[in-house]
Amino acid sequence: EADDAANVAAAGAIVTAAEAIAETSAAAAAAVIFAENAATGAIAAGTAEAEAATNATVADATTVISVTEATANAATETAETAATAIVAVATTAAADYTKDYIKIAFP
């Protein structure tokens, strides 16, 4: 009977230890799942943040391109206006010169 009691006690201790191991394993599994979820969340947040930063950079670059293009267009228009004025003055001067030359050459 003493052996039976000892065996029952030993079996109880084994069951208790197995339950503790199972609880620890369950806690460890939950911790792993939590860590995986946290990592997935961090990756998603990092991806969203990186995407937002990329979008902001693209928007900034687009603005710079637009401003540069507008500045270039304005400079081109100014140059065209100046060139047109120079051509007009040169044309007038050439016409005046031609008139004066004809007057001198054929009085």
Tab-separated table of N, CA, C and O in Angstrom:
chain	number	residue	atom	x	y	z
A	1	GLU	N	0.814	-1.186	0.000
A	1	GLU	CA	0.000	0.000	0.000
A	1	GLU	C	0.862	1.256	0.000
A	1	GLU	O	0.478	2.276	-0.592
A	2	ALA	N	1.988	1.156	0.695
A	2	ALA	CA	2.895	2.308	0.734
A	2	ALA	C	3.422	2.589	-0.650
A	2	ALA	O	3.531	3.750	-1.059
A	3	ASP	N	3.725	1.497	-1.367
A	3	ASP	CA	4.211	1.678	-2.749
A	3	ASP	C	3.125	2.301	-3.610
A	3	ASP	O	3.397	3.156	-4.455
A	4	ASP	N	1.896	1.865	-3.428
A	4	ASP	CA	0.790	2.426	-4.209
A	4	ASP	C	0.629	3.920	-3.915
A	4	ASP	O	0.453	4.735	-4.829
A	5	ALA	N	0.701	4.262	-2.664
A	5	ALA	CA	0.563	5.669	-2.274
A	5	ALA	C	1.705	6.483	-2.862
A	5	ALA	O	1.509	7.602	-3.359
A	6	ALA	N	2.913	5.908	-2.825
A	6	ALA	CA	4.080	6.601	-3.381
A	6	ALA	C	3.924	6.759	-4.887
A	6	ALA	O	4.241	7.809	-5.459
A	7	ASN	N	3.416	5.718	-5.542
A	7	ASN	CA	3.211	5.776	-6.994
A	7	ASN	C	2.155	6.825	-7.364
A	7	ASN	O	2.291	7.562	-8.332
A	8	VAL	N	1.079	6.876	-6.579
A	8	VAL	CA	0.025	7.861	-6.826
A	8	VAL	C	0.595	9.257	-6.629
A	8	VAL	O	0.344	10.176	-7.424
A	9	ALA	N	1.385	9.445	-5.576
A	9	ALA	CA	1.997	10.748	-5.307
A	9	ALA	C	2.941	11.125	-6.441
A	9	ALA	O	2.960	12.280	-6.894
A	10	ALA	N	3.741	10.161	-6.899
A	10	ALA	CA	4.677	10.417	-7.994
A	10	ALA	C	3.911	10.746	-9.265
A	10	ALA	O	4.264	11.667	-10.012
A	11	ALA	N	2.830	10.012	-9.525
A	11	ALA	CA	2.013	10.285	-10.714
A	11	ALA	C	1.395	11.662	-10.618
A	11	ALA	O	1.349	12.418	-11.612
A	12	GLY	N	0.929	12.035	-9.425
A	12	GLY	CA	0.359	13.369	-9.225
A	12	GLY	C	1.388	14.452	-9.485
A	12	GLY	O	1.100	15.482	-10.102
A	13	ALA	N	2.622	14.196	-9.005
A	13	ALA	CA	3.702	15.168	-9.219
A	13	ALA	C	4.012	15.293	-10.709
A	13	ALA	O	4.240	16.383	-11.225
A	14	ILE	N	3.993	14.155	-11.404
A	14	ILE	CA	4.248	14.157	-12.849
A	14	ILE	C	3.148	14.929	-13.584
A	14	ILE	O	3.421	15.740	-14.466
A	15	VAL	N	1.902	14.699	-13.190
A	15	VAL	CA	0.774	15.411	-13.810
A	15	VAL	C	0.900	16.907	-13.553
A	15	VAL	O	0.721	17.730	-14.452
A	16	THR	N	1.238	17.262	-12.311
A	16	THR	CA	1.399	18.677	-11.956
A	16	THR	C	2.521	19.312	-12.797
A	16	THR	O	2.375	20.420	-13.326
A	17	ALA	N	3.632	18.609	-12.918
A	17	ALA	CA	4.755	19.104	-13.711
A	17	ALA	C	4.353	19.229	-15.179
A	17	ALA	O	4.684	20.212	-15.861
A	18	ALA	N	3.615	18.257	-15.696
A	18	ALA	CA	3.166	18.285	-17.090
A	18	ALA	C	2.230	19.467	-17.328
A	18	ALA	O	2.304	20.153	-18.353
A	19	GLU	N	1.348	19.709	-16.339
A	19	GLU	CA	0.444	20.858	-16.462
A	19	GLU	C	1.235	22.166	-16.480
A	19	GLU	O	0.944	23.079	-17.258
A	20	ALA	N	2.244	22.256	-15.608
A	20	ALA	CA	3.077	23.459	-15.559
A	20	ALA	C	3.807	23.658	-16.884
A	20	ALA	O	3.891	24.773	-17.406
A	21	ILE	N	4.321	22.545	-17.427
A	21	ILE	CA	5.007	22.609	-18.717
A	21	ILE	C	4.028	23.055	-19.806
A	21	ILE	O	4.348	23.904	-20.652
A	22	ALA	N	2.833	22.516	-19.791
A	22	ALA	CA	1.823	22.870	-20.788
A	22	ALA	C	1.463	24.351	-20.682
A	22	ALA	O	1.347	25.054	-21.701
A	23	GLU	N	1.305	24.836	-19.440
A	23	GLU	CA	0.978	26.251	-19.234
A	23	GLU	C	2.128	27.136	-19.731
A	23	GLU	O	1.910	28.158	-20.387
A	24	THR	N	3.342	26.732	-19.415
A	24	THR	CA	4.512	27.498	-19.858
A	24	THR	C	4.600	27.496	-21.381
A	24	THR	O	4.878	28.515	-22.005
A	25	SER	N	4.349	26.330	-21.960
A	25	SER	CA	4.381	26.227	-23.420
A	25	SER	C	3.306	27.108	-24.052
A	25	SER	O	3.549	27.780	-25.058
A	26	ALA	N	2.114	27.108	-23.449
A	26	ALA	CA	1.028	27.937	-23.965
A	26	ALA	C	1.398	29.416	-23.851
A	26	ALA	O	1.170	30.206	-24.775
A	27	ALA	N	2.006	29.785	-22.710
A	27	ALA	CA	2.424	31.176	-22.521
A	27	ALA	C	3.512	31.540	-23.536
A	27	ALA	O	3.506	32.632	-24.110
A	28	ALA	N	4.431	30.609	-23.756
A	28	ALA	CA	5.500	30.856	-24.731
A	28	ALA	C	4.918	30.995	-26.134
A	28	ALA	O	5.310	31.875	-26.902
A	29	ALA	N	3.966	30.137	-26.466
A	29	ALA	CA	3.329	30.216	-27.783
A	29	ALA	C	2.591	31.538	-27.943
A	29	ALA	O	2.668	32.193	-28.991
A	30	ALA	N	1.902	31.963	-26.884
A	30	ALA	CA	1.198	33.252	-26.925
A	30	ALA	C	2.196	34.392	-27.085
A	30	ALA	O	1.954	35.351	-27.826
A	31	ALA	N	3.341	34.284	-26.393
A	31	ALA	CA	4.371	35.324	-26.515
A	31	ALA	C	4.931	35.382	-27.930
A	31	ALA	O	5.162	36.462	-28.486
A	32	VAL	N	5.119	34.206	-28.522
A	32	VAL	CA	5.619	34.162	-29.906
A	32	VAL	C	4.605	34.803	-30.847
A	32	VAL	O	4.958	35.620	-31.709
A	33	ILE	N	3.329	34.447	-30.679
A	33	ILE	CA	2.277	35.032	-31.526
A	33	ILE	C	2.221	36.543	-31.331
A	33	ILE	O	2.122	37.304	-32.293
A	34	PHE	N	2.308	36.988	-30.076
A	34	PHE	CA	2.293	38.424	-29.790
A	34	PHE	C	3.477	39.107	-30.482
A	34	PHE	O	3.330	40.170	-31.096
A	35	ALA	N	4.660	38.496	-30.380
A	35	ALA	CA	5.855	39.068	-31.006
A	35	ALA	C	5.710	39.119	-32.520
A	35	ALA	O	6.084	40.111	-33.159
A	36	GLU	N	5.150	38.039	-33.084
A	36	GLU	CA	4.924	38.024	-34.533
A	36	GLU	C	3.964	39.138	-34.943
A	36	GLU	O	4.189	39.839	-35.933
A	37	ASN	N	2.878	39.286	-34.192
A	37	ASN	CA	1.902	40.336	-34.500
A	37	ASN	C	2.529	41.728	-34.363
A	37	ASN	O	2.283	42.615	-35.187
A	38	ALA	N	3.331	41.905	-33.309
A	38	ALA	CA	3.993	43.199	-33.103
A	38	ALA	C	4.953	43.484	-34.251
A	38	ALA	O	5.010	44.610	-34.753
A	39	ALA	N	5.695	42.457	-34.666
A	39	ALA	CA	6.633	42.642	-35.778
A	39	ALA	C	5.884	42.978	-37.063
A	39	ALA	O	6.278	43.871	-37.816
A	40	THR	N	4.784	42.276	-37.294
A	40	THR	CA	3.979	42.549	-38.487
A	40	THR	C	3.449	43.976	-38.450
A	40	THR	O	3.484	44.693	-39.457
A	41	GLY	N	2.990	44.396	-37.271
A	41	GLY	CA	2.509	45.774	-37.118
A	41	GLY	C	3.614	46.780	-37.351
A	41	GLY	O	3.411	47.803	-38.003
A	42	ALA	N	4.795	46.496	-36.822
A	42	ALA	CA	5.934	47.407	-37.000
A	42	ALA	C	6.331	47.484	-38.466
A	42	ALA	O	6.626	48.561	-38.982
A	43	ILE	N	6.312	46.341	-39.143
A	43	ILE	CA	6.645	46.321	-40.576
A	43	ILE	C	5.615	47.130	-41.356
A	43	ILE	O	5.966	47.945	-42.211
A	44	ALA	N	4.350	46.931	-41.029
A	44	ALA	CA	3.290	47.679	-41.722
A	44	ALA	C	3.431	49.172	-41.469
A	44	ALA	O	3.331	49.989	-42.380
A	45	ALA	N	3.704	49.533	-40.204
A	45	ALA	CA	3.870	50.953	-39.862
A	45	ALA	C	5.095	51.516	-40.558
A	45	ALA	O	5.061	52.626	-41.099
A	46	GLY	N	6.180	50.750	-40.550
A	46	GLY	CA	7.407	51.192	-41.224
A	46	GLY	C	7.185	51.352	-42.718
A	46	GLY	O	7.648	52.313	-43.331
A	47	THR	N	6.455	50.408	-43.300
A	47	THR	CA	6.163	50.483	-44.732
A	47	THR	C	5.313	51.704	-45.035
A	47	THR	O	5.590	52.441	-45.984
A	48	ALA	N	4.302	51.943	-44.215
A	48	ALA	CA	3.439	53.113	-44.420
A	48	ALA	C	4.240	54.400	-44.254
A	48	ALA	O	4.087	55.343	-45.035
A	49	GLU	N	5.108	54.416	-43.251
A	49	GLU	CA	5.935	55.613	-43.015
A	49	GLU	C	6.890	55.834	-44.187
A	49	GLU	O	7.050	56.962	-44.661
A	50	ALA	N	7.511	54.754	-44.646
A	50	ALA	CA	8.424	54.870	-45.791
A	50	ALA	C	7.671	55.322	-47.037
A	50	ALA	O	8.158	56.153	-47.799
A	51	GLU	N	6.474	54.773	-47.227
A	51	GLU	CA	5.667	55.165	-48.384
A	51	GLU	C	5.278	56.631	-48.294
A	51	GLU	O	5.351	57.366	-49.288
A	52	ALA	N	4.905	57.079	-47.099
A	52	ALA	CA	4.552	58.493	-46.905
A	52	ALA	C	5.758	59.386	-47.179
A	52	ALA	O	5.635	60.429	-47.827
A	53	ALA	N	6.926	58.960	-46.700
A	53	ALA	CA	8.140	59.749	-46.937
A	53	ALA	C	8.466	59.792	-48.428
A	53	ALA	O	8.841	60.843	-48.963
A	54	THR	N	8.292	58.656	-49.105
A	54	THR	CA	8.533	58.616	-50.556
A	54	THR	C	7.569	59.528	-51.280
A	54	THR	O	7.964	60.297	-52.167
A	55	ASN	N	6.286	59.464	-50.892
A	55	ASN	CA	5.281	60.329	-51.520
A	55	ASN	C	5.605	61.800	-51.292
A	55	ASN	O	5.461	62.621	-52.200
A	56	ALA	N	6.059	62.129	-50.080
A	56	ALA	CA	6.420	63.517	-49.782
A	56	ALA	C	7.612	63.952	-50.634
A	56	ALA	O	7.632	65.068	-51.159
A	57	THR	N	8.581	63.057	-50.787
A	57	THR	CA	9.754	63.379	-51.600
A	57	THR	C	9.351	63.581	-53.056
A	57	THR	O	9.811	64.517	-53.713
A	58	VAL	N	8.483	62.714	-53.554
A	58	VAL	CA	8.007	62.847	-54.933
A	58	VAL	C	7.236	64.156	-55.094
A	58	VAL	O	7.410	64.874	-56.091
A	59	ALA	N	6.404	64.478	-54.106
A	59	ALA	CA	5.641	65.735	-54.166
A	59	ALA	C	6.589	66.931	-54.171
A	59	ALA	O	6.400	67.880	-54.944
A	60	ASP	N	7.618	66.886	-53.315
A	60	ASP	CA	8.604	67.972	-53.287
A	60	ASP	C	9.316	68.086	-54.632
A	60	ASP	O	9.502	69.191	-55.153
A	61	ALA	N	9.714	66.958	-55.175
A	61	ALA	CA	10.405	66.965	-56.467
A	61	ALA	C	9.495	67.499	-57.561
A	61	ALA	O	9.922	68.280	-58.417
A	62	THR	N	8.228	67.104	-57.513
A	62	THR	CA	7.265	67.593	-58.503
A	62	THR	C	7.110	69.099	-58.395
A	62	THR	O	7.053	69.805	-59.413
A	63	THR	N	7.066	69.602	-57.172
A	63	THR	CA	6.969	71.052	-56.962
A	63	THR	C	8.202	71.752	-57.517
A	63	THR	O	8.086	72.775	-58.203
A	64	VAL	N	9.370	71.197	-57.229
A	64	VAL	CA	10.613	71.793	-57.740
A	64	VAL	C	10.607	71.795	-59.260
A	64	VAL	O	10.956	72.797	-59.898
A	65	ILE	N	10.174	70.684	-59.849
A	65	ILE	CA	10.110	70.602	-61.311
A	65	ILE	C	9.134	71.641	-61.855
A	65	ILE	O	9.436	72.336	-62.821
A	66	SER	N	7.978	71.773	-61.213
A	66	SER	CA	6.977	72.738	-61.668
A	66	SER	C	7.509	74.161	-61.578
A	66	SER	O	7.342	74.960	-62.513
A	67	VAL	N	8.153	74.482	-60.457
A	67	VAL	CA	8.708	75.833	-60.280
A	67	VAL	C	9.812	76.075	-61.303
A	67	VAL	O	9.873	77.142	-61.927
A	68	THR	N	10.674	75.089	-61.491
A	68	THR	CA	11.760	75.223	-62.458
A	68	THR	C	11.201	75.407	-63.864
A	68	THR	O	11.673	76.256	-64.627
A	69	GLU	N	10.186	74.621	-64.189
A	69	GLU	CA	9.564	74.722	-65.508
A	69	GLU	C	8.918	76.096	-65.697
A	69	GLU	O	9.077	76.725	-66.752
A	70	ALA	N	8.226	76.566	-64.673
A	70	ALA	CA	7.595	77.892	-64.758
A	70	ALA	C	8.651	78.977	-64.919
A	70	ALA	O	8.487	79.910	-65.722
A	71	THR	N	9.736	78.858	-64.163
A	71	THR	CA	10.826	79.837	-64.269
A	71	THR	C	11.448	79.798	-65.663
A	71	THR	O	11.709	80.846	-66.266
A	72	ALA	N	11.671	78.603	-66.170
A	72	ALA	CA	12.244	78.461	-67.513
A	72	ALA	C	11.298	79.037	-68.566
A	72	ALA	O	11.738	79.723	-69.497
A	73	ASN	N	10.000	78.772	-68.413
A	73	ASN	CA	9.027	79.316	-69.368
A	73	ASN	C	9.013	80.837	-69.330
A	73	ASN	O	8.973	81.493	-70.379
A	74	ALA	N	9.059	81.395	-68.127
A	74	ALA	CA	9.066	82.858	-67.990
A	74	ALA	C	10.328	83.439	-68.615
A	74	ALA	O	10.269	84.456	-69.321
A	75	ALA	N	11.467	82.793	-68.365
A	75	ALA	CA	12.730	83.271	-68.939
A	75	ALA	C	12.700	83.183	-70.460
A	75	ALA	O	13.170	84.089	-71.160
A	76	THR	N	12.113	82.105	-70.980
A	76	THR	CA	11.997	81.941	-72.431
A	76	THR	C	11.116	83.035	-73.026
A	76	THR	O	11.458	83.632	-74.054
A	77	GLU	N	10.000	83.305	-72.373
A	77	GLU	CA	9.105	84.364	-72.868
A	77	GLU	C	9.794	85.721	-72.837
A	77	GLU	O	9.668	86.514	-73.770
A	78	THR	N	10.539	85.979	-71.763
A	78	THR	CA	11.276	87.250	-71.668
A	78	THR	C	12.304	87.347	-72.791
A	78	THR	O	12.430	88.393	-73.442
A	79	ALA	N	13.022	86.243	-73.024
A	79	ALA	CA	14.020	86.226	-74.093
A	79	ALA	C	13.357	86.407	-75.460
A	79	ALA	O	13.868	87.140	-76.320
A	80	GLU	N	12.212	85.764	-75.660
A	80	GLU	CA	11.498	85.910	-76.930
A	80	GLU	C	11.031	87.351	-77.134
A	80	GLU	O	11.142	87.900	-78.239
A	81	THR	N	10.521	87.946	-76.061
A	81	THR	CA	10.071	89.342	-76.144
A	81	THR	C	11.246	90.257	-76.475
A	81	THR	O	11.141	91.142	-77.336
A	82	ALA	N	12.362	90.038	-75.797
A	82	ALA	CA	13.554	90.848	-76.055
A	82	ALA	C	14.047	90.642	-77.480
A	82	ALA	O	14.406	91.607	-78.177
A	83	ALA	N	14.060	89.391	-77.919
A	83	ALA	CA	14.517	89.102	-79.287
A	83	ALA	C	13.600	89.758	-80.309
A	83	ALA	O	14.066	90.319	-81.315
A	84	THR	N	12.304	89.724	-80.057
A	84	THR	CA	11.345	90.353	-80.970
A	84	THR	C	11.590	91.863	-81.036
A	84	THR	O	11.578	92.463	-82.115
A	85	ALA	N	11.839	92.461	-79.887
A	85	ALA	CA	12.120	93.901	-79.845
A	85	ALA	C	13.409	94.216	-80.589
A	85	ALA	O	13.473	95.207	-81.348
A	86	ILE	N	14.436	93.389	-80.389
A	86	ILE	CA	15.716	93.611	-81.084
A	86	ILE	C	15.531	93.486	-82.590
A	86	ILE	O	16.037	94.300	-83.369
A	87	VAL	N	14.781	92.480	-83.014
A	87	VAL	CA	14.525	92.294	-84.455
A	87	VAL	C	13.762	93.494	-85.008
A	87	VAL	O	14.063	93.992	-86.106
A	88	ALA	N	12.797	93.990	-84.251
A	88	ALA	CA	12.020	95.148	-84.710
A	88	ALA	C	12.920	96.369	-84.866
A	88	ALA	O	12.849	97.088	-85.874
A	89	VAL	N	13.793	96.604	-83.883
A	89	VAL	CA	14.719	97.740	-83.960
A	89	VAL	C	15.675	97.561	-85.131
A	89	VAL	O	15.929	98.507	-85.905
A	90	ALA	N	16.199	96.351	-85.278
A	90	ALA	CA	17.141	96.088	-86.378
A	90	ALA	C	16.451	96.251	-87.726
A	90	ALA	O	17.033	96.799	-88.677
A	91	THR	N	15.210	95.797	-87.812
A	91	THR	CA	14.463	95.931	-89.072
A	91	THR	C	14.230	97.399	-89.401
A	91	THR	O	14.424	97.836	-90.554
A	92	THR	N	13.841	98.147	-88.405
A	92	THR	CA	13.623	99.589	-88.599
A	92	THR	C	14.935	100.270	-89.001
A	92	THR	O	14.964	101.096	-89.933
A	93	ALA	N	16.019	99.923	-88.315
A	93	ALA	CA	17.320	100.525	-88.634
A	93	ALA	C	17.746	100.157	-90.049
A	93	ALA	O	18.257	101.013	-90.798
A	94	ALA	N	17.523	98.889	-90.433
A	94	ALA	CA	17.887	98.464	-91.790
A	94	ALA	C	17.052	99.207	-92.830
A	94	ALA	O	17.566	99.646	-93.866
A	95	ALA	N	15.768	99.387	-92.546
A	95	ALA	CA	14.899	100.111	-93.486
A	95	ALA	C	15.347	101.565	-93.588
A	95	ALA	O	15.438	102.126	-94.709
A	96	ASP	N	15.672	102.181	-92.441
A	96	ASP	CA	16.145	103.570	-92.453
A	96	ASP	C	17.454	103.685	-93.212
A	96	ASP	O	17.655	104.620	-94.007
A	97	TYR	N	18.362	102.741	-92.975
A	97	TYR	CA	19.646	102.749	-93.664
A	97	TYR	C	19.440	102.617	-95.167
A	97	TYR	O	20.071	103.317	-95.964
A	98	THR	N	18.528	101.686	-95.536
A	98	THR	CA	18.256	101.482	-96.964
A	98	THR	C	17.704	102.759	-97.591
A	98	THR	O	18.125	103.163	-98.692
A	99	LYS	N	16.774	103.428	-96.925
A	99	LYS	CA	16.202	104.682	-97.425
A	99	LYS	C	17.296	105.741	-97.595
A	99	LYS	O	17.371	106.422	-98.629
A	100	ASP	N	18.157	105.855	-96.542
A	100	ASP	CA	19.235	106.841	-96.610
A	100	ASP	C	20.213	106.502	-97.737
A	100	ASP	O	20.687	107.395	-98.459
A	101	TYR	N	20.530	105.234	-97.894
A	101	TYR	CA	21.446	104.807	-98.944
A	101	TYR	C	20.882	105.137	-100.323
A	101	TYR	O	21.606	105.627	-101.190
A	102	ILE	N	19.585	104.844	-100.482
A	102	ILE	CA	18.951	105.129	-101.786
A	102	ILE	C	18.993	106.641	-102.057
A	102	ILE	O	19.266	107.066	-103.175
A	103	LYS	N	18.736	107.442	-101.049
A	103	LYS	CA	18.759	108.906	-101.219
A	103	LYS	C	20.143	109.387	-101.646
A	103	LYS	O	20.283	110.280	-102.474
A	104	ILE	N	21.168	108.764	-101.000
A	104	ILE	CA	22.540	109.174	-101.330
A	104	ILE	C	22.944	108.617	-102.681
A	104	ILE	O	23.522	109.316	-103.509
A	105	ALA	N	22.638	107.361	-102.938
A	105	ALA	CA	23.065	106.707	-104.171
A	105	ALA	C	22.325	107.233	-105.397
A	105	ALA	O	22.878	107.333	-106.483
A	106	PHE	N	21.073	107.549	-105.178
A	106	PHE	CA	20.259	108.031	-106.300
A	106	PHE	C	19.592	109.352	-105.892
A	106	PHE	O	18.418	109.389	-105.606
A	107	PRO	N	20.364	110.412	-105.947
A	107	PRO	CA	19.812	111.692	-105.482
A	107	PRO	C	18.698	112.255	-106.361
A	107	PRO	O	18.474	112.103	-107.456
